[in-house]
């Protein structure tokens, strides 16, 4: 559904479920499918009567109401992170199983703009039998349709291949809506309830654009129209079963007029089936796939190639939304990362401090507010940036509210565990520069949410240059302080932190007492240079060096010149510039750009003729600040890049930190109808081949393709977390903390779209306020890693996660007497020993969901039948654990090996493990009872079921490349 306004959606959703349930009860043949739990739950919790709730239970048991997908929303596939896709599916599935004992087994991903290869894998892991998509490239769809290849078995992951394959159905050219044209009338067909107008429905019940009612006089013509369309579609599929979707965006708000008209039509066609050559029936998606499955055909296999990007016609490439509303994309990811940290922090607290003073039920509600906010923004008109400003504000408000709750929860846990005086003023900040240290005596608590030891810098804002930083034992900690780029009156304090997995450390920050301990970054400002006039002859290069790289800057242009990877002595020429695509906003003058589409008029245009430079150098870090002006005399800069290169002192593990060239950009406000890109040009012979990730889960190869029209836009791809270019020896990797569009428009080049500001006069966009007049300044961060393929292979997975899950920083005032630190904190850990996984595994989830369902299916169904399913408090004893193998088969000689994990010893820092149950991805199936349909292929001619392998009894599991394994873990109560 396209999201217009929150209140209209509430009113609309309430009408749909109230009238649909009523109508389904009137006719045994009638059926209905529902997808997004966020809307269903609003109705269920706030509107539905006890009678209606009883009827829903009955309809589900009879198979006449079917939940498909069953996540909180129908998530976008291009710009979402795998963790957030799993979260929103898990949220919806947990509700459905707890409330109805129902487990979705089919997908209906009809509206996301393009299809990722991660989705079929996730849906298979969740226990689905079949997957359904619709929006793929128009020319590809036409070709597949003509050759009856719209259905196939998709092996989305090259490493999991047949084990997690899934039968996939691509909808034909009519997509998920009923065709509305009637040959015998100028009124529309099959949409008898008309167009939804909420929250103010018409008083007389006559909605705009209601279809021609079915009457005795037009019944035969109506039937002919429907049958002709069914037969046209039948020619595009291999079986004689046709899926004929009835409905569209915002339909069924008045289900009685819908069903009463359709009943007449279906009855008539079936009475004359000999004449028409078809029979018709109401069906669910499950009914359709069951029919196709029982035909026992042999299906072709599709490999792990995705369906991105997506174009609807030659000048409509849906590649703009990869960058639209960059601020929302950034905040959604920061919120997701905070949730990840908050979940493991709370889980440890519950397990290690069962008698703690933090109220568990309130804490769970605080976490749930952020789970809901992060889930809902994954909607295909949410994080995509394809909503109106009003709806964007709703997402932002919900995210900020959830973030505030989880920060508050983490702060209260820290204070409880440190017996701090409760009246001491607490304020918390979770990311650098949210707030800083103003009073003289402060401490900073830094939590590492990853299950690896990390060495990195955290930044806090301070009011003065003369600062010391000490650890828990009073030893000085390496730090560097320098003028802030944000404001001349404050300073940035970079603190070097080394923290074990899932642990926190406490640092006190004090004004100078005697000798200086923090290094001071000294600033050198260089003359602004006119790029156009910089001749080749007087090139003066100056180096910025750490133990991994030498980066050269050219003093005649103030631009980067080259990077040398010191271990191999490989030098890559590398320059960066900002460019803008100029786009058209007038539909009468040609193709436009909008929230969805990217339609550049021509090649991108360089934006600045002059570059200013300031270098801040210190013992731990050098920051190169470049300011891009339209010309030498301009007063204000248009763009800025802050490049940071770190030097790690002796005694610290600096491998990741040293190999990271961190860049932060300042972009905006843009002029209208401009799309801003940062283009990095190198002398690598890449043959214009780009690699980008699907959802932070797996990489896709992106060869440059020439098209008759719109070649620039159709070669844009989403980068959710990772993109790279390479030649035979060297790879340049980009890691991102929010989604961007990315492309290689020339050999050795990679460009990242950072921001868009658009206005156009397309009626649909103007009516729905979808014009993207985004005048904000965005501050995205990208990490560059340069090196051999072997070196970057080892670094990129852990680095991408280190960027995604930067340490959480919480501030507090030290009230008079210093709180005594519990002994275990001396080991820098919330508990006795930290949780650490090997570098090729990621602890993807450690949380206490709080679900009240029984993990024994028979028992759960029994308690629902007896109406007892939701009694009592949330279950705090069940811990949800997910482990993900980060590497593909054959990607790295060492890291691609399977990993044997003893869960008991892995988790012993949390307590004594008494039981482990392996579950499906979202937790609702015991893997030993999950039997997915196995579809016949030429390679695997047997039809049957997939049987999952059992977890061995002694708590040991072997995690194979790319596997995501999900467990319920129970600990001995303290």
mmCIF file with all atom_site columns, N, CA and C in Angstrom, residues 722-751:
data_model
loop_
_atom_site.group_PDB
_atom_site.id
_atom_site.type_symbol
_atom_site.label_atom_id
_atom_site.label_alt_id
_atom_site.label_comp_id
_atom_site.label_asym_id
_atom_site.label_entity_id
_atom_site.label_seq_id
_atom_site.pdbx_PDB_ins_code
_atom_site.Cartn_x
_atom_site.Cartn_y
_atom_site.Cartn_z
_atom_site.occupancy
_atom_site.B_iso_or_equiv
_atom_site.pdbx_formal_charge
_atom_site.auth_seq_id
_atom_site.auth_comp_id
_atom_site.auth_asym_id
_atom_site.auth_atom_id
_atom_site.pdbx_PDB_model_num
ATOM 1  N N  . UNK A 1 722 ? 28.070 -2.308 1.393   1.00 0.00 ? 722 UNK A N  1
ATOM 2  C CA . UNK A 1 722 ? 29.377 -2.563 0.768   1.00 0.00 ? 722 UNK A CA 1
ATOM 3  C C  . UNK A 1 722 ? 29.331 -2.408 -0.750  1.00 0.00 ? 722 UNK A C  1
ATOM 4  N N  . UNK A 1 723 ? 30.390 -1.812 -1.307  1.00 0.00 ? 723 UNK A N  1
ATOM 5  C CA . UNK A 1 723 ? 30.581 -1.819 -2.765  1.00 0.00 ? 723 UNK A CA 1
ATOM 6  C C  . UNK A 1 723 ? 32.081 -1.828 -3.009  1.00 0.00 ? 723 UNK A C  1
ATOM 7  N N  . UNK A 1 724 ? 32.504 -2.416 -4.139  1.00 0.00 ? 724 UNK A N  1
ATOM 8  C CA . UNK A 1 724 ? 33.936 -2.323 -4.445  1.00 0.00 ? 724 UNK A CA 1
ATOM 9  C C  . UNK A 1 724 ? 34.195 -2.404 -5.940  1.00 0.00 ? 724 UNK A C  1
ATOM 10 N N  . UNK A 1 725 ? 35.390 -1.902 -6.312  1.00 0.00 ? 725 UNK A N  1
ATOM 11 C CA . UNK A 1 725 ? 35.914 -2.077 -7.671  1.00 0.00 ? 725 UNK A CA 1
ATOM 12 C C  . UNK A 1 725 ? 37.292 -2.703 -7.513  1.00 0.00 ? 725 UNK A C  1
ATOM 13 N N  . UNK A 1 726 ? 37.782 -3.394 -8.559  1.00 0.00 ? 726 UNK A N  1
ATOM 14 C CA . UNK A 1 726 ? 39.089 -4.053 -8.441  1.00 0.00 ? 726 UNK A CA 1
ATOM 15 C C  . UNK A 1 726 ? 39.686 -4.276 -9.818  1.00 0.00 ? 726 UNK A C  1
ATOM 16 N N  . UNK A 1 727 ? 41.008 -4.461 -9.826  1.00 0.00 ? 727 UNK A N  1
ATOM 17 C CA . UNK A 1 727 ? 41.645 -4.985 -11.032 1.00 0.00 ? 727 UNK A CA 1
ATOM 18 C C  . UNK A 1 727 ? 42.244 -6.347 -10.665 1.00 0.00 ? 727 UNK A C  1
ATOM 19 N N  . UNK A 1 728 ? 43.243 -6.801 -11.410 1.00 0.00 ? 728 UNK A N  1
ATOM 20 C CA . UNK A 1 728 ? 43.761 -8.154 -11.143 1.00 0.00 ? 728 UNK A CA 1
ATOM 21 C C  . UNK A 1 728 ? 44.397 -8.284 -9.765  1.00 0.00 ? 728 UNK A C  1
ATOM 22 N N  . UNK A 1 729 ? 44.930 -7.191 -9.233  1.00 0.00 ? 729 UNK A N  1
ATOM 23 C CA . UNK A 1 729 ? 45.675 -7.322 -7.973  1.00 0.00 ? 729 UNK A CA 1
ATOM 24 C C  . UNK A 1 729 ? 45.068 -6.564 -6.801  1.00 0.00 ? 729 UNK A C  1
ATOM 25 N N  . UNK A 1 730 ? 44.398 -5.445 -7.082  1.00 0.00 ? 730 UNK A N  1
ATOM 26 C CA . UNK A 1 730 ? 44.050 -4.506 -6.012  1.00 0.00 ? 730 UNK A CA 1
ATOM 27 C C  . UNK A 1 730 ? 42.554 -4.219 -5.981  1.00 0.00 ? 730 UNK A C  1
ATOM 28 N N  . UNK A 1 731 ? 42.038 -4.060 -4.771  1.00 0.00 ? 731 UNK A N  1
ATOM 29 C CA . UNK A 1 731 ? 40.602 -3.792 -4.609  1.00 0.00 ? 731 UNK A CA 1
ATOM 30 C C  . UNK A 1 731 ? 40.420 -2.513 -3.791  1.00 0.00 ? 731 UNK A C  1
ATOM 31 N N  . UNK A 1 732 ? 39.488 -1.669 -4.217  1.00 0.00 ? 732 UNK A N  1
ATOM 32 C CA . UNK A 1 732 ? 39.090 -0.499 -3.429  1.00 0.00 ? 732 UNK A CA 1
ATOM 33 C C  . UNK A 1 732 ? 37.668 -0.742 -2.933  1.00 0.00 ? 732 UNK A C  1
ATOM 34 N N  . UNK A 1 733 ? 37.544 -0.779 -1.599  1.00 0.00 ? 733 UNK A N  1
ATOM 35 C CA . UNK A 1 733 ? 36.275 -1.151 -0.975  1.00 0.00 ? 733 UNK A CA 1
ATOM 36 C C  . UNK A 1 733 ? 35.645 0.070  -0.319  1.00 0.00 ? 733 UNK A C  1
ATOM 37 N N  . UNK A 1 734 ? 34.336 0.233  -0.463  1.00 0.00 ? 734 UNK A N  1
ATOM 38 C CA . UNK A 1 734 ? 33.595 1.303  0.210   1.00 0.00 ? 734 UNK A CA 1
ATOM 39 C C  . UNK A 1 734 ? 32.600 0.660  1.173   1.00 0.00 ? 734 UNK A C  1
ATOM 40 N N  . UNK A 1 735 ? 32.578 1.130  2.412   1.00 0.00 ? 735 UNK A N  1
ATOM 41 C CA . UNK A 1 735 ? 31.635 0.623  3.411   1.00 0.00 ? 735 UNK A CA 1
ATOM 42 C C  . UNK A 1 735 ? 30.770 1.790  3.876   1.00 0.00 ? 735 UNK A C  1
ATOM 43 N N  . UNK A 1 736 ? 29.469 1.554  3.976   1.00 0.00 ? 736 UNK A N  1
ATOM 44 C CA . UNK A 1 736 ? 28.547 2.666  4.266   1.00 0.00 ? 736 UNK A CA 1
ATOM 45 C C  . UNK A 1 736 ? 27.709 2.399  5.508   1.00 0.00 ? 736 UNK A C  1
ATOM 46 N N  . UNK A 1 737 ? 27.276 3.509  6.171   1.00 0.00 ? 737 UNK A N  1
ATOM 47 C CA . UNK A 1 737 ? 26.421 3.344  7.354   1.00 0.00 ? 737 UNK A CA 1
ATOM 48 C C  . UNK A 1 737 ? 24.960 3.685  7.039   1.00 0.00 ? 737 UNK A C  1
ATOM 49 N N  . UNK A 1 738 ? 24.669 3.904  5.778   1.00 0.00 ? 738 UNK A N  1
ATOM 50 C CA . UNK A 1 738 ? 23.279 4.051  5.325   1.00 0.00 ? 738 UNK A CA 1
ATOM 51 C C  . UNK A 1 738 ? 23.269 3.700  3.846   1.00 0.00 ? 738 UNK A C  1
ATOM 52 N N  . UNK A 1 739 ? 22.100 3.504  3.276   1.00 0.00 ? 739 UNK A N  1
ATOM 53 C CA . UNK A 1 739 ? 22.032 3.098  1.873   1.00 0.00 ? 739 UNK A CA 1
ATOM 54 C C  . UNK A 1 739 ? 22.275 4.286  0.946   1.00 0.00 ? 739 UNK A C  1
ATOM 55 N N  . UNK A 1 740 ? 22.900 3.993  -0.191  1.00 0.00 ? 740 UNK A N  1
ATOM 56 C CA . UNK A 1 740 ? 23.128 4.988  -1.247  1.00 0.00 ? 740 UNK A CA 1
ATOM 57 C C  . UNK A 1 740 ? 22.969 4.307  -2.598  1.00 0.00 ? 740 UNK A C  1
ATOM 58 N N  . UNK A 1 741 ? 22.660 5.102  -3.632  1.00 0.00 ? 741 UNK A N  1
ATOM 59 C CA . UNK A 1 741 ? 22.811 4.609  -4.990  1.00 0.00 ? 741 UNK A CA 1
ATOM 60 C C  . UNK A 1 741 ? 24.285 4.672  -5.355  1.00 0.00 ? 741 UNK A C  1
ATOM 61 N N  . UNK A 1 742 ? 24.760 3.677  -6.130  1.00 0.00 ? 742 UNK A N  1
ATOM 62 C CA . UNK A 1 742 ? 26.180 3.639  -6.477  1.00 0.00 ? 742 UNK A CA 1
ATOM 63 C C  . UNK A 1 742 ? 26.313 3.132  -7.912  1.00 0.00 ? 742 UNK A C  1
ATOM 64 N N  . UNK A 1 743 ? 27.339 3.609  -8.616  1.00 0.00 ? 743 UNK A N  1
ATOM 65 C CA . UNK A 1 743 ? 27.481 3.253  -10.030 1.00 0.00 ? 743 UNK A CA 1
ATOM 66 C C  . UNK A 1 743 ? 28.937 3.365  -10.440 1.00 0.00 ? 743 UNK A C  1
ATOM 67 N N  . UNK A 1 744 ? 29.289 2.678  -11.534 1.00 0.00 ? 744 UNK A N  1
ATOM 68 C CA . UNK A 1 744 ? 30.612 2.880  -12.126 1.00 0.00 ? 744 UNK A CA 1
ATOM 69 C C  . UNK A 1 744 ? 30.392 3.386  -13.549 1.00 0.00 ? 744 UNK A C  1
ATOM 70 N N  . UNK A 1 745 ? 30.508 4.702  -13.728 1.00 0.00 ? 745 UNK A N  1
ATOM 71 C CA . UNK A 1 745 ? 30.193 5.308  -15.030 1.00 0.00 ? 745 UNK A CA 1
ATOM 72 C C  . UNK A 1 745 ? 31.427 5.405  -15.922 1.00 0.00 ? 745 UNK A C  1
ATOM 73 N N  . UNK A 1 746 ? 32.570 4.887  -15.433 1.00 0.00 ? 746 UNK A N  1
ATOM 74 C CA . UNK A 1 746 ? 33.773 4.909  -16.263 1.00 0.00 ? 746 UNK A CA 1
ATOM 75 C C  . UNK A 1 746 ? 34.767 3.900  -15.719 1.00 0.00 ? 746 UNK A C  1
ATOM 76 N N  . UNK A 1 747 ? 35.747 3.514  -16.532 1.00 0.00 ? 747 UNK A N  1
ATOM 77 C CA . UNK A 1 747 ? 36.747 2.539  -16.090 1.00 0.00 ? 747 UNK A CA 1
ATOM 78 C C  . UNK A 1 747 ? 37.504 3.090  -14.869 1.00 0.00 ? 747 UNK A C  1
ATOM 79 N N  . UNK A 1 748 ? 37.626 2.281  -13.827 1.00 0.00 ? 748 UNK A N  1
ATOM 80 C CA . UNK A 1 748 ? 38.361 2.702  -12.640 1.00 0.00 ? 748 UNK A CA 1
ATOM 81 C C  . UNK A 1 748 ? 37.593 3.653  -11.740 1.00 0.00 ? 748 UNK A C  1
ATOM 82 N N  . UNK A 1 749 ? 36.308 3.852  -12.043 1.00 0.00 ? 749 UNK A N  1
ATOM 83 C CA . UNK A 1 749 ? 35.531 4.826  -11.261 1.00 0.00 ? 749 UNK A CA 1
ATOM 84 C C  . UNK A 1 749 ? 34.469 4.160  -10.408 1.00 0.00 ? 749 UNK A C  1
ATOM 85 N N  . UNK A 1 750 ? 34.163 4.789  -9.281  1.00 0.00 ? 750 UNK A N  1
ATOM 86 C CA . UNK A 1 750 ? 32.959 4.434  -8.524  1.00 0.00 ? 750 UNK A CA 1
ATOM 87 C C  . UNK A 1 750 ? 32.368 5.737  -8.009  1.00 0.00 ? 750 UNK A C  1
ATOM 88 N N  . UNK A 1 751 ? 31.059 5.920  -8.225  1.00 0.00 ? 751 UNK A N  1
ATOM 89 C CA . UNK A 1 751 ? 30.431 7.138  -7.722  1.00 0.00 ? 751 UNK A CA 1
ATOM 90 C C  . UNK A 1 751 ? 29.274 6.772  -6.802  1.00 0.00 ? 751 UNK A C  1
#
